[in-house]
CSV table of C-alpha atoms (C1' of nucleotides) in Angstrom, one decimal:
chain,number,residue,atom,x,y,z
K,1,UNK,CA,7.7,-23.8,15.0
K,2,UNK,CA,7.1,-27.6,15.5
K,3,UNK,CA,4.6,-29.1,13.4
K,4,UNK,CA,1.4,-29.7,14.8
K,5,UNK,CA,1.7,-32.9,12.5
K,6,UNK,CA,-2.2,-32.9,11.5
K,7,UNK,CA,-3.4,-33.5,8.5
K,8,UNK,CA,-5.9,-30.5,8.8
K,9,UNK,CA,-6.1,-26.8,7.1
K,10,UNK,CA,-6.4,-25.3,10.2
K,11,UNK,CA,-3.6,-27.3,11.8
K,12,UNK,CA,-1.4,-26.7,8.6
K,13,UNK,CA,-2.1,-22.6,8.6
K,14,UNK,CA,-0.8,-22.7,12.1
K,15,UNK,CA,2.0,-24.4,11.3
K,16,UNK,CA,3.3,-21.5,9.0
K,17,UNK,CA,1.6,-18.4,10.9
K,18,UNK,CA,0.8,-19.9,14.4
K,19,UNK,CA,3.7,-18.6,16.0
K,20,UNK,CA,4.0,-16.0,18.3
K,21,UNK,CA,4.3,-12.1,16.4
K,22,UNK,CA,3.9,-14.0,13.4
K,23,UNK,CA,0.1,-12.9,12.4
K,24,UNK,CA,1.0,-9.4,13.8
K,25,UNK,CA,3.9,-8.7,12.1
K,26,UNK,CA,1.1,-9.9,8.4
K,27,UNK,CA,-1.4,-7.2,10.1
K,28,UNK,CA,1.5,-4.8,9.6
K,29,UNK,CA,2.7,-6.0,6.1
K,30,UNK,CA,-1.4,-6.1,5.0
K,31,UNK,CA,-1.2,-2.5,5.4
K,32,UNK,CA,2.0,-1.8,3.1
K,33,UNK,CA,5.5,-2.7,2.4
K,34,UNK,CA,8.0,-1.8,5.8
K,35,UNK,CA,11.3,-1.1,6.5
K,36,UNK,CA,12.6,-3.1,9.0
K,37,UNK,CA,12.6,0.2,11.4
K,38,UNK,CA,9.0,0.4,10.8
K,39,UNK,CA,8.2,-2.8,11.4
K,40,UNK,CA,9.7,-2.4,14.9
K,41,UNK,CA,7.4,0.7,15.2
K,42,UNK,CA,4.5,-0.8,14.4
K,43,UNK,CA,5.3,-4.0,16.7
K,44,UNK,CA,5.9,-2.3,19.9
K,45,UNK,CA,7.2,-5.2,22.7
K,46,UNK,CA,8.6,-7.2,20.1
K,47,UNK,CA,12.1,-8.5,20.4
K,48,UNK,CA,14.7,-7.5,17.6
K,49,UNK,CA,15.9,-11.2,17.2
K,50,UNK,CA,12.2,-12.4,17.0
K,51,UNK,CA,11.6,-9.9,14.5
K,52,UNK,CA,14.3,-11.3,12.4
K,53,UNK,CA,13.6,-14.6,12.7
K,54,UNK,CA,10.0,-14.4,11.9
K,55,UNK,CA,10.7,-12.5,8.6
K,56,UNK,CA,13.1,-15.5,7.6
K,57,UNK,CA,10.6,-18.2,8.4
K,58,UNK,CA,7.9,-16.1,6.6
K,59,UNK,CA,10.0,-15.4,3.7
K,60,UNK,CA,11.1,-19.4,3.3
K,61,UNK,CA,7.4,-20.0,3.3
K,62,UNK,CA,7.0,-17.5,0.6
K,63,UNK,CA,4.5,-15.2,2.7
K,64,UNK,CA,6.6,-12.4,2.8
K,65,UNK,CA,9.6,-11.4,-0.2
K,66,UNK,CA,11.8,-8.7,0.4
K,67,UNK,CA,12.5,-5.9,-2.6
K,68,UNK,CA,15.4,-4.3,-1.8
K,69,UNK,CA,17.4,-5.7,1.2
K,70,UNK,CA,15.7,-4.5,4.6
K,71,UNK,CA,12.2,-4.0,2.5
K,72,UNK,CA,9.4,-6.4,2.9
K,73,UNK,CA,6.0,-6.9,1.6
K,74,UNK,CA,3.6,-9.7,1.8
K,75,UNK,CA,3.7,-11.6,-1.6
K,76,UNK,CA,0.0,-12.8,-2.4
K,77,UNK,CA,-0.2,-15.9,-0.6
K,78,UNK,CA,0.8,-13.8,2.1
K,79,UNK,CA,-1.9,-11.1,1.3
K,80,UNK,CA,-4.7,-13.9,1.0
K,81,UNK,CA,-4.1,-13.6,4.8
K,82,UNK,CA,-6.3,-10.8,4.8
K,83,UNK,CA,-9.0,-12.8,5.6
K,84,UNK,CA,-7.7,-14.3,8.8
K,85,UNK,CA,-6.8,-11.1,10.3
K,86,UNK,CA,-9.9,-9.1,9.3
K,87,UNK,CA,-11.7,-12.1,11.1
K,88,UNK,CA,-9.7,-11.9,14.0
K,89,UNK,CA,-10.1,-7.8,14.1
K,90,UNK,CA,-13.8,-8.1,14.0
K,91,UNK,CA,-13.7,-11.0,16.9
K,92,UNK,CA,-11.3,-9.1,18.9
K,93,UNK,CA,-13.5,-5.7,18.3
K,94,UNK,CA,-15.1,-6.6,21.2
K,95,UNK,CA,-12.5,-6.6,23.6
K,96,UNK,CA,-11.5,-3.2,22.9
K,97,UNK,CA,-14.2,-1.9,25.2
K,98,UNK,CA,-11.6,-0.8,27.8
K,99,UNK,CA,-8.3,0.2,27.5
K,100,UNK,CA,-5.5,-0.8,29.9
K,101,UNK,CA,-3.3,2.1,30.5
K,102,UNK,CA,0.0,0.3,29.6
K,103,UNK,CA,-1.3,-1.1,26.0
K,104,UNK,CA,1.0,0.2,23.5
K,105,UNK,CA,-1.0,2.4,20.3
K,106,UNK,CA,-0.8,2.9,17.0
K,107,UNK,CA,-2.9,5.0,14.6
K,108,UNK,CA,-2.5,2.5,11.5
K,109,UNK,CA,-4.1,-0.2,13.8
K,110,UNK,CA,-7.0,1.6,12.7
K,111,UNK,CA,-6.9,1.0,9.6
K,112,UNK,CA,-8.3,-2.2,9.3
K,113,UNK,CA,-10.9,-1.6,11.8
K,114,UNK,CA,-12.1,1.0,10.0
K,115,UNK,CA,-12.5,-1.0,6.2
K,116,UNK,CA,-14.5,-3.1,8.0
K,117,UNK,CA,-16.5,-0.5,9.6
K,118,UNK,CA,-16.9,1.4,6.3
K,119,UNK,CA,-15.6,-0.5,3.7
K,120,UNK,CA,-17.2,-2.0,0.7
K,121,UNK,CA,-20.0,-0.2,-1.9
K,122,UNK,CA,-23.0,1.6,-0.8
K,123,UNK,CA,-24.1,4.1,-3.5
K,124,UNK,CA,-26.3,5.9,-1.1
K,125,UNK,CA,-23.8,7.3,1.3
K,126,UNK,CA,-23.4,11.0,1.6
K,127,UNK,CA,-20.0,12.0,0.1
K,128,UNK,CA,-17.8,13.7,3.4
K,129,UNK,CA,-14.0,13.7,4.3
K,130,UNK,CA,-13.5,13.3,8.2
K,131,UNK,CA,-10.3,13.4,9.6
K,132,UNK,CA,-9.3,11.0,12.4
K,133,UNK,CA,-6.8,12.4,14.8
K,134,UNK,CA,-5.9,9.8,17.4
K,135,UNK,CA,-2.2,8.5,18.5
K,136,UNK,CA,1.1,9.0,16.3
K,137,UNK,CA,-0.5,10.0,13.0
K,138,UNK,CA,-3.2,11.4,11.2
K,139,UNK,CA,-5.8,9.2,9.1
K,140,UNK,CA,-8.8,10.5,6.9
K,141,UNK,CA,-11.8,8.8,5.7
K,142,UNK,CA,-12.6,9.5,2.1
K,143,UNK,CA,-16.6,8.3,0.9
K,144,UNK,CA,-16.5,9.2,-2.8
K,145,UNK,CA,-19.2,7.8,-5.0
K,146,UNK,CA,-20.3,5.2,-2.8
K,147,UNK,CA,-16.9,4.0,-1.7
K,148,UNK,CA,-15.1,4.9,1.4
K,149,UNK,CA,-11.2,5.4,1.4
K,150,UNK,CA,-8.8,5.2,4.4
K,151,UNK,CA,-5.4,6.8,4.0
K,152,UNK,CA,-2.7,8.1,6.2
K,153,UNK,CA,-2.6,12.1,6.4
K,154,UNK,CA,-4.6,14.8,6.8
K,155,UNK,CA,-7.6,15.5,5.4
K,156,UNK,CA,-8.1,18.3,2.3
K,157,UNK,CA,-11.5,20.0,3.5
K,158,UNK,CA,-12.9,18.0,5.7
K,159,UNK,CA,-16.6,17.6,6.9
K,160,UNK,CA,-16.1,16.7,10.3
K,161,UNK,CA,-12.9,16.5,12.0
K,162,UNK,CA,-12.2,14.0,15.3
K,163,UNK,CA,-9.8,14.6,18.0
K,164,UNK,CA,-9.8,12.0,20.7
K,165,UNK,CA,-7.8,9.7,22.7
K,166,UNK,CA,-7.5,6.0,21.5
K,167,UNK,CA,-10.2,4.5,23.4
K,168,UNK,CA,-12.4,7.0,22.6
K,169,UNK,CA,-11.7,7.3,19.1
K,170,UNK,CA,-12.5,3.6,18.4
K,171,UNK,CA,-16.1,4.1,20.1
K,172,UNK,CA,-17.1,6.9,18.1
K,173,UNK,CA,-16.0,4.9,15.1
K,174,UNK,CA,-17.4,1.6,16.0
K,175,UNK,CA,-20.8,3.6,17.1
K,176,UNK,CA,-20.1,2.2,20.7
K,177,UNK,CA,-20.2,6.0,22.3
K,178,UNK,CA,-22.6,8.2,21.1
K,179,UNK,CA,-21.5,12.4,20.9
K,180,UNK,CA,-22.4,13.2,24.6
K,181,UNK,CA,-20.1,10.4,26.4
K,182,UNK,CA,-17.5,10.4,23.6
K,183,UNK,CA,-17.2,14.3,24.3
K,184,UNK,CA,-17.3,13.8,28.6
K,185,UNK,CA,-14.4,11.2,27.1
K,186,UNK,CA,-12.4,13.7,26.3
K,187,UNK,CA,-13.0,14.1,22.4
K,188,UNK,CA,-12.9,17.5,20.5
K,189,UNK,CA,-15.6,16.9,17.7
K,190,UNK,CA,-15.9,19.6,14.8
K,191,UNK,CA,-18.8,19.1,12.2
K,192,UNK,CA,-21.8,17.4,11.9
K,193,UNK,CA,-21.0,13.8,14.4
K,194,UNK,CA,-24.2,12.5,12.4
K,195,UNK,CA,-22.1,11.7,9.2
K,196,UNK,CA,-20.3,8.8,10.7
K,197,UNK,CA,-23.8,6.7,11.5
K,198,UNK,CA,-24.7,7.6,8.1
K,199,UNK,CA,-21.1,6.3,6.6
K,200,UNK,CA,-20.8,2.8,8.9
K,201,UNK,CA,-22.1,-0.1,8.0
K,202,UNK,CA,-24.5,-1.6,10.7
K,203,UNK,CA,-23.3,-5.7,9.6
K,204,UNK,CA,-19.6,-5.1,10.3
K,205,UNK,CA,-19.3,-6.6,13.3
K,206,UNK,CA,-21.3,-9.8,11.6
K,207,UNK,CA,-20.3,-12.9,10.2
K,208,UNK,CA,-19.4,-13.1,6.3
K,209,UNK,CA,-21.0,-16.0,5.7
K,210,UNK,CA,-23.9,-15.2,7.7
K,211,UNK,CA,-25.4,-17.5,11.0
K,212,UNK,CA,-26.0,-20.6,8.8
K,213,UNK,CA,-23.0,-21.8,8.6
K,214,UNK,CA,-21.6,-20.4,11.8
K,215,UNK,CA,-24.0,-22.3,14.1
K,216,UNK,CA,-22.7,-25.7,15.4
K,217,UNK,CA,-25.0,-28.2,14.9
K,218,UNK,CA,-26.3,-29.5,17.5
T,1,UNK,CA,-0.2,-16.1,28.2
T,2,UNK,CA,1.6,-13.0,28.0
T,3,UNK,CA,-0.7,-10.6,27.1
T,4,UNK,CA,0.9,-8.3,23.8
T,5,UNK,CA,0.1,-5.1,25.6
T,6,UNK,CA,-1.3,-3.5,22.3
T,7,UNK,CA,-4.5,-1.6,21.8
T,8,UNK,CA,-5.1,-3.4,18.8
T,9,UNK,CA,-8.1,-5.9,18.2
T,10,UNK,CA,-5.7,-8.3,16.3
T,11,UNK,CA,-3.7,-8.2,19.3
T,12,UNK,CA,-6.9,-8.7,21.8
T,13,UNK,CA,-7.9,-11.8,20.0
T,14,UNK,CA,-4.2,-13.3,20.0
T,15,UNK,CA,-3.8,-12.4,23.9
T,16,UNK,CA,-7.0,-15.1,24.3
T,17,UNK,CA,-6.7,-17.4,21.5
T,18,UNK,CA,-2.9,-17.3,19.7
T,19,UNK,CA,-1.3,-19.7,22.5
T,20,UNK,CA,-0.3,-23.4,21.0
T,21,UNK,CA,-2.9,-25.2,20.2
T,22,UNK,CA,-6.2,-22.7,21.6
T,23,UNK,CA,-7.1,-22.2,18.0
T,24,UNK,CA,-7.2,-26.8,17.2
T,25,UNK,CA,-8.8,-27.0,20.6
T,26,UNK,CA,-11.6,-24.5,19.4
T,27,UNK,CA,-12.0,-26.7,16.1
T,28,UNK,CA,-12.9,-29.2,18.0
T,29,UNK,CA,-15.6,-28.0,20.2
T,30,UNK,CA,-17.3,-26.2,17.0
T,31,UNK,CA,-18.0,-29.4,15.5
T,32,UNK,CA,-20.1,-30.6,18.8
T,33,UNK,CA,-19.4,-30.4,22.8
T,34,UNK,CA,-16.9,-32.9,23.7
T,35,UNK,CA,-15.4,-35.0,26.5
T,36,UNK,CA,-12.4,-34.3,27.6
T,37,UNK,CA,-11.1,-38.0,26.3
T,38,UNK,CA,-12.6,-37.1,22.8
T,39,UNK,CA,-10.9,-33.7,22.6
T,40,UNK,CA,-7.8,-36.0,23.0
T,41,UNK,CA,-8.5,-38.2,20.6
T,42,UNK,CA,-9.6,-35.4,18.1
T,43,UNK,CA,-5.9,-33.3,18.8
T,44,UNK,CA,-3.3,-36.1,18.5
T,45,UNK,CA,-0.1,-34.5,19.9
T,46,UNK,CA,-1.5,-32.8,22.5
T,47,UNK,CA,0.2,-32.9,26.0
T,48,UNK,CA,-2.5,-33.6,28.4
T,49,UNK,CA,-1.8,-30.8,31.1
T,50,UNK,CA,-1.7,-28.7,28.1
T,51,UNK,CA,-5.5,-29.5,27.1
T,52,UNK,CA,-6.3,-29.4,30.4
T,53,UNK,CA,-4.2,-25.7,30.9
T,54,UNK,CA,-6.0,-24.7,27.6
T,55,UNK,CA,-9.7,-25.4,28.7
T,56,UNK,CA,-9.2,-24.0,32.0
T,57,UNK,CA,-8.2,-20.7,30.0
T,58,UNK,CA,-10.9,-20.5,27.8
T,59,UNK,CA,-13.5,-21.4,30.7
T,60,UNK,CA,-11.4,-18.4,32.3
T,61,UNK,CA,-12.3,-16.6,29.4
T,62,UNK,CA,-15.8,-17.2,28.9
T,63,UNK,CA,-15.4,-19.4,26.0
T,64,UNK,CA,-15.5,-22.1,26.9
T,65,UNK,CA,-18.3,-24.3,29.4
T,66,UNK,CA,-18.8,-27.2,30.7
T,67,UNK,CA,-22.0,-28.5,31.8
T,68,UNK,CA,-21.0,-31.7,33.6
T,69,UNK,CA,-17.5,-32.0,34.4
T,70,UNK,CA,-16.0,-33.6,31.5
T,71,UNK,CA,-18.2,-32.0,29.3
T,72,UNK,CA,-16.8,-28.7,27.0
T,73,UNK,CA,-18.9,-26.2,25.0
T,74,UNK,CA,-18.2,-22.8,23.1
T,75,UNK,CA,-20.2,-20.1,24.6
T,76,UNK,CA,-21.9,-17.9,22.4
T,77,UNK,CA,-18.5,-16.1,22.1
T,78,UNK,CA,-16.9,-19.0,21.6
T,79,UNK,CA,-19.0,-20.0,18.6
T,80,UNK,CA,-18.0,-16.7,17.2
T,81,UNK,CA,-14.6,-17.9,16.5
T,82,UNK,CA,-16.0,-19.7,13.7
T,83,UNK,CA,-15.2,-17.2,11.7
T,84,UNK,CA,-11.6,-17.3,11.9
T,85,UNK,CA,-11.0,-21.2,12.2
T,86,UNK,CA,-13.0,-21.2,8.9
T,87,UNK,CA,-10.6,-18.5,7.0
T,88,UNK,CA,-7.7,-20.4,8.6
T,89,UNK,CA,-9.5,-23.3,6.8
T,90,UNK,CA,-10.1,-22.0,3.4
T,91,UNK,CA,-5.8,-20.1,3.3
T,92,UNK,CA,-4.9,-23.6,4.8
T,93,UNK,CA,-6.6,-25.7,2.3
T,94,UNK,CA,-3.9,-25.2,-0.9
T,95,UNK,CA,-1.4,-26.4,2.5
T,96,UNK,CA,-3.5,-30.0,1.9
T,97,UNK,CA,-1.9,-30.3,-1.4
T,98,UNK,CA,0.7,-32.8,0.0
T,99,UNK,CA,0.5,-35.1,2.8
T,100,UNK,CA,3.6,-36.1,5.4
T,101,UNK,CA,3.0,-39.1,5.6
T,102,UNK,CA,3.4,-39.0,9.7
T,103,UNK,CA,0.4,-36.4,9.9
T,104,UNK,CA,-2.5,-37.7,11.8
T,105,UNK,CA,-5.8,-37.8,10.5
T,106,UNK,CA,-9.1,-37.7,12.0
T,107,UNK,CA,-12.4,-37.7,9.4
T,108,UNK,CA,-13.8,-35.3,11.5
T,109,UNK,CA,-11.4,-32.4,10.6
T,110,UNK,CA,-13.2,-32.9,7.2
T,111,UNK,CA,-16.5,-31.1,8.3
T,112,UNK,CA,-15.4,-27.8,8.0
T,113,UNK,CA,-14.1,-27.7,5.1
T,114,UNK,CA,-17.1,-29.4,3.5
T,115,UNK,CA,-19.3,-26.8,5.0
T,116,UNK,CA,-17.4,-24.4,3.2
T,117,UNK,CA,-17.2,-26.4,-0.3
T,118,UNK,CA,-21.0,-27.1,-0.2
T,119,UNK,CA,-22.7,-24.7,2.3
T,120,UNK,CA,-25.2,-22.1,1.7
T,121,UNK,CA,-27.8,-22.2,0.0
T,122,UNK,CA,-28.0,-23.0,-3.8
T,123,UNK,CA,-31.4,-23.9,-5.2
T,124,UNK,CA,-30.5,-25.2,-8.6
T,125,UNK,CA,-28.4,-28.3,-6.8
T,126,UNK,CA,-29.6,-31.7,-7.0
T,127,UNK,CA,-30.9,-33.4,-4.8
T,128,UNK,CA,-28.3,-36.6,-3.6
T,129,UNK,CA,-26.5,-37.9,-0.9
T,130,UNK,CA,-22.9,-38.8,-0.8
T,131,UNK,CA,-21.5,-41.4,1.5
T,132,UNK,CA,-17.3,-40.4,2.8
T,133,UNK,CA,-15.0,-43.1,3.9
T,134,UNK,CA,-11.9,-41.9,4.6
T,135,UNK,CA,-10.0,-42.2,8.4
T,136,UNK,CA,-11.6,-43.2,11.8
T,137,UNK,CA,-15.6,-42.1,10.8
T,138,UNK,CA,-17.6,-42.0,7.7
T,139,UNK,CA,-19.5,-39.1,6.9
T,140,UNK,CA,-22.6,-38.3,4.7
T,141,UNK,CA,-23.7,-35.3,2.5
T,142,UNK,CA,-27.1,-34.9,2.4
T,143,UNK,CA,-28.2,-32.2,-0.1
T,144,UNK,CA,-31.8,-31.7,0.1
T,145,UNK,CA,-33.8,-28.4,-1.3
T,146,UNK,CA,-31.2,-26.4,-1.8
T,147,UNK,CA,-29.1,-26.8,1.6
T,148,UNK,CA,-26.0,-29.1,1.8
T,149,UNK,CA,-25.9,-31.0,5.7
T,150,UNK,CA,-22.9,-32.6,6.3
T,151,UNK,CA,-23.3,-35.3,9.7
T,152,UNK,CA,-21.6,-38.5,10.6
T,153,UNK,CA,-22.7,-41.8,9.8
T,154,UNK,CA,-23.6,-44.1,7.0
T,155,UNK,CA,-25.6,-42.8,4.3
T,156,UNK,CA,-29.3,-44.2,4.1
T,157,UNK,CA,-29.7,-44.5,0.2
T,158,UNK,CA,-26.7,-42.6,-1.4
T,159,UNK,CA,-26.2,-41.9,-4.9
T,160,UNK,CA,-22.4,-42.2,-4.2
T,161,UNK,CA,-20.0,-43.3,-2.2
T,162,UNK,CA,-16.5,-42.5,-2.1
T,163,UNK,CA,-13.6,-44.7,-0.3
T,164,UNK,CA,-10.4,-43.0,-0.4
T,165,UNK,CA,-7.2,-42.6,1.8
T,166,UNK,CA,-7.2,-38.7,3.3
T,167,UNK,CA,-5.5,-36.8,0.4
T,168,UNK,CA,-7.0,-38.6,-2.2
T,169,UNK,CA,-10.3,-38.0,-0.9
T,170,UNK,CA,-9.4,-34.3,0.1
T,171,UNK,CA,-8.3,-34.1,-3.8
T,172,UNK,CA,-11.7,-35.6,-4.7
T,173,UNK,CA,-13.9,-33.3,-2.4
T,174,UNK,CA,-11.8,-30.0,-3.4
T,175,UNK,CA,-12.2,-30.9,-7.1
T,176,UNK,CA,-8.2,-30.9,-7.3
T,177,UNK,CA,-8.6,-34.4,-8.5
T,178,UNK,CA,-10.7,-35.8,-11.4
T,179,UNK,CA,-12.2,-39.3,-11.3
T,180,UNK,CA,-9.5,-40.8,-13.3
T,181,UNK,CA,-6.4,-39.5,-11.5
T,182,UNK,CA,-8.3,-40.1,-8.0
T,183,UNK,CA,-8.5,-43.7,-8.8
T,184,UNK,CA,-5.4,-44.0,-9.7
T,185,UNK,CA,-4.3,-42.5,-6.1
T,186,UNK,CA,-6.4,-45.7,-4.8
T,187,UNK,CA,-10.0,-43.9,-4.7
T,188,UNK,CA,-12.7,-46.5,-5.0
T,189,UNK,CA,-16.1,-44.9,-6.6
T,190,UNK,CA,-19.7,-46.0,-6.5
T,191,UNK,CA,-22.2,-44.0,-8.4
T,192,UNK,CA,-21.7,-40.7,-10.5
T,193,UNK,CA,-18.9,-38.9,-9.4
T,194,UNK,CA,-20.1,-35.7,-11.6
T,195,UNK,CA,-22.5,-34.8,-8.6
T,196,UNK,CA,-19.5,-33.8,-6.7
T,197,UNK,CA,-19.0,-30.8,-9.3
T,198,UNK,CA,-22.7,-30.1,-9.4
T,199,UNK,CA,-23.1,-29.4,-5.3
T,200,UNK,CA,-19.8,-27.8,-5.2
T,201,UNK,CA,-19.3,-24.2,-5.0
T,202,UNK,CA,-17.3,-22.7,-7.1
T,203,UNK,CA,-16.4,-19.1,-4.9
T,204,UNK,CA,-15.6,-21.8,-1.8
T,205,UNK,CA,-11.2,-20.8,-1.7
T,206,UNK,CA,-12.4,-17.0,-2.3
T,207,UNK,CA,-12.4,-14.3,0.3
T,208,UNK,CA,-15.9,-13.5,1.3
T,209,UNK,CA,-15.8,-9.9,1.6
T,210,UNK,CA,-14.6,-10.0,-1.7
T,211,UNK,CA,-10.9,-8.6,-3.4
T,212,UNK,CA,-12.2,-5.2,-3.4
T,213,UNK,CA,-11.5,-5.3,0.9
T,214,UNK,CA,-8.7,-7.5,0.6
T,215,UNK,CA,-6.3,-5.3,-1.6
T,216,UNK,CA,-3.5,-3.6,0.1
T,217,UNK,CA,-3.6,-0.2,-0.9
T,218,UNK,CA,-0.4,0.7,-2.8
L,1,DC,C1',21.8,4.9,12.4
L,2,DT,C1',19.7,0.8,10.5
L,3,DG,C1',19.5,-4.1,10.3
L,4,DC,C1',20.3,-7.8,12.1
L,5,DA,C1',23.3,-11.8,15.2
L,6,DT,C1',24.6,-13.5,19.6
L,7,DC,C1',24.1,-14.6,24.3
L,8,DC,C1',21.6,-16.0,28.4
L,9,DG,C1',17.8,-16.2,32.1
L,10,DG,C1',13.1,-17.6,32.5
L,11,DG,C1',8.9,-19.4,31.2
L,12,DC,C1',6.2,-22.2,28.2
L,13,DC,C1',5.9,-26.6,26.0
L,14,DG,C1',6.1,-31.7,25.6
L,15,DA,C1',6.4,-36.4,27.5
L,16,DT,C1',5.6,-39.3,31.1
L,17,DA,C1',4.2,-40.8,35.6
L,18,DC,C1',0.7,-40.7,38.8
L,19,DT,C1',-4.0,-40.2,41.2
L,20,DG,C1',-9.2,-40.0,42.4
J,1,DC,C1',-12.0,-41.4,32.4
J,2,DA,C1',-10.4,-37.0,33.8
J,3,DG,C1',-7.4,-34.8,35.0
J,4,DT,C1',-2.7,-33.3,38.3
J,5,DA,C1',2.4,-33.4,39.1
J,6,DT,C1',7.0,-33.3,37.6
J,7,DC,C1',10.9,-32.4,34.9
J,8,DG,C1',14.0,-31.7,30.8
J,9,DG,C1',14.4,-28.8,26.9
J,10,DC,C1',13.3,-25.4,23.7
J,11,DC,C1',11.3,-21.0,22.6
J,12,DC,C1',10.7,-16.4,24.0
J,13,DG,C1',12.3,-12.0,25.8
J,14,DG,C1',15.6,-8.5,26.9
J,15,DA,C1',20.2,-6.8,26.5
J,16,DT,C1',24.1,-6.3,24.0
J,17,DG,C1',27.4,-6.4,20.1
J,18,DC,C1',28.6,-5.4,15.4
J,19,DA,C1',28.8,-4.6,10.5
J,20,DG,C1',27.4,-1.7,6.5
DNA sequence: CTGCATCCGGGCCGATACTG
DNA sequence: CAGTATCGGCCCGGATGCAG
């Protein structure tokens, strides 16, 4: 990518990740080290040569390294990415209101999402498994001791257990649908619907840093 | 721009905001509503039927207004981008390290970073204010009661000022640079240059949800 | 079959000229 | 000052080829 040629942070992130795919193909990486194949998978519309390309210019940057050939993982400057995305997953929330019909889906795009729906420590959460079944795999929430797990795969003996198409899925997570609609929405809920209020946090769609330093002034 | 055509909400947010140039545009207009001639000023490079494409986008959007013509503003949404420019910021900031020494400059694109080195709230700071010279503008910190403010224009009574070409002054701000190699770099310093250390924060280059979030699993 | 490289049409970007 | 118009070139997107 050209250089934006600023001497500015935000102008000199862009110049290594503003490209196009480029951010989505980190989202992919944050989750865990791909296979070339699966980086395809999980990056549904993107062209093979793009693909390539972008891992090359990520791994001259030193964002991304490669194991074995045809492995890569984000290296920690690529992890400290984290941030950016989880921002940009908690702006974009918003817009996943409605679905278009042609949008592409994948169950790990979840995965983020829901650390920032129930992540971090909150010793007075009830301790349930609920298994999320929406898209191409299986996920299951895990709050043990205060701390809430995402993994891929089924659950063990799960408290409540979700069935739902995409759209609908995210609403029950986010809180956005309560159990009537999410159910007229086509979702199959077994167990108690009431453990996921009681799991999500109510400040994850909120700034980090809180409103004083988000305001402009003036 | 063409839209990803992924349910994803990293995806959303890219399909608004990950076109060239969106993201320095939104910069901008979080410091302050501009003019269309100061947006132009503040994003040397820029083509102008590019700005002009941009805004028209991000009106499009709803994240951008303008009251009289001429005249841009986030919208509330808008605003909410803060959060990402300033994680761009704080993973871009180590990019500063260095700079080409054909990259623009504009003193401006020094307020967000300074929010995030001395914002929040810290009650145990003293009380000064620090005059910046460095590029187009000066700038003053004003730390009074426990807040930081950071606005442009002379200082009224500082405790020090600080003259410095971009990087050095970056280096000084940052706290990569102590007093002795800064004026070696060409810094001039009047007053105690220590109060730089006591308003900074010291958590400013960490991720705010903390490592625990920002781990990949495995 | 996986992991890329090559090729080419089209659209976006960048620079300049021009207008109210 | 605040944009609009135009055009060359480069990047993106889709298809195909090919080597291990």
């Amino acid at each position: 990518m050209r250089s934006y040629g600023q001497y500015c942070a935000v102008a000199k992130a862009l110049d290594l990740v503003g490209d196009r795919w480029t951010l989505l193909i980190v989202r992919e990486l944050l989750l865990r080290p791909c296979r070339y194949g699966e980086l395809q998978d999980g990056l549904p519309g993107i062209a093979t040569n793009l693909l390539a390309e972008r891992l090359r210019a990520l791994e001259e940057d030193g964002l991304v390294a490669r194991d074995e050939p045809g492995c890569y993982r984000l290296t920690e400057r690529g992890q400290q990415l984290g941030a950016v995305v989880r921002e940009l997953t908690r702006w974009g929330a918003l817009l996943m209101a409605e679905k278009d019909s042609s949008d592409a889906f994948r169950s790990r795009w979840l995965e983020i999402p829901l650390e920032l729906m129930f992540g971090g420590n909150d010793p007075g959460r009830p301790e349930v498994e609920v298994e999320i079944r929406a898209g191409d795999e299986v996920l299951t929430l895990n709050s043990r001791a205060g701390e809430v797990k995402i993994r891929r795969g089924v659950a063990v003996s799960p408290e409540l257990v979700l069935t739902a198409p995409p759209d609908t899925m995210i609403g029950m997570l986010s809180g956005g649908l309560d159990k009537k609609a999410a159910l007229e929405q086509g979702a199959s809920i077994l167990g108690d619907f009431r453990h996921l209020a009681r799991l999500r946090r109510r400040d994850w769609l909120e700034d980090p840093l809180g409103p004083a330093l988000s305001t402009s002034r003036r």
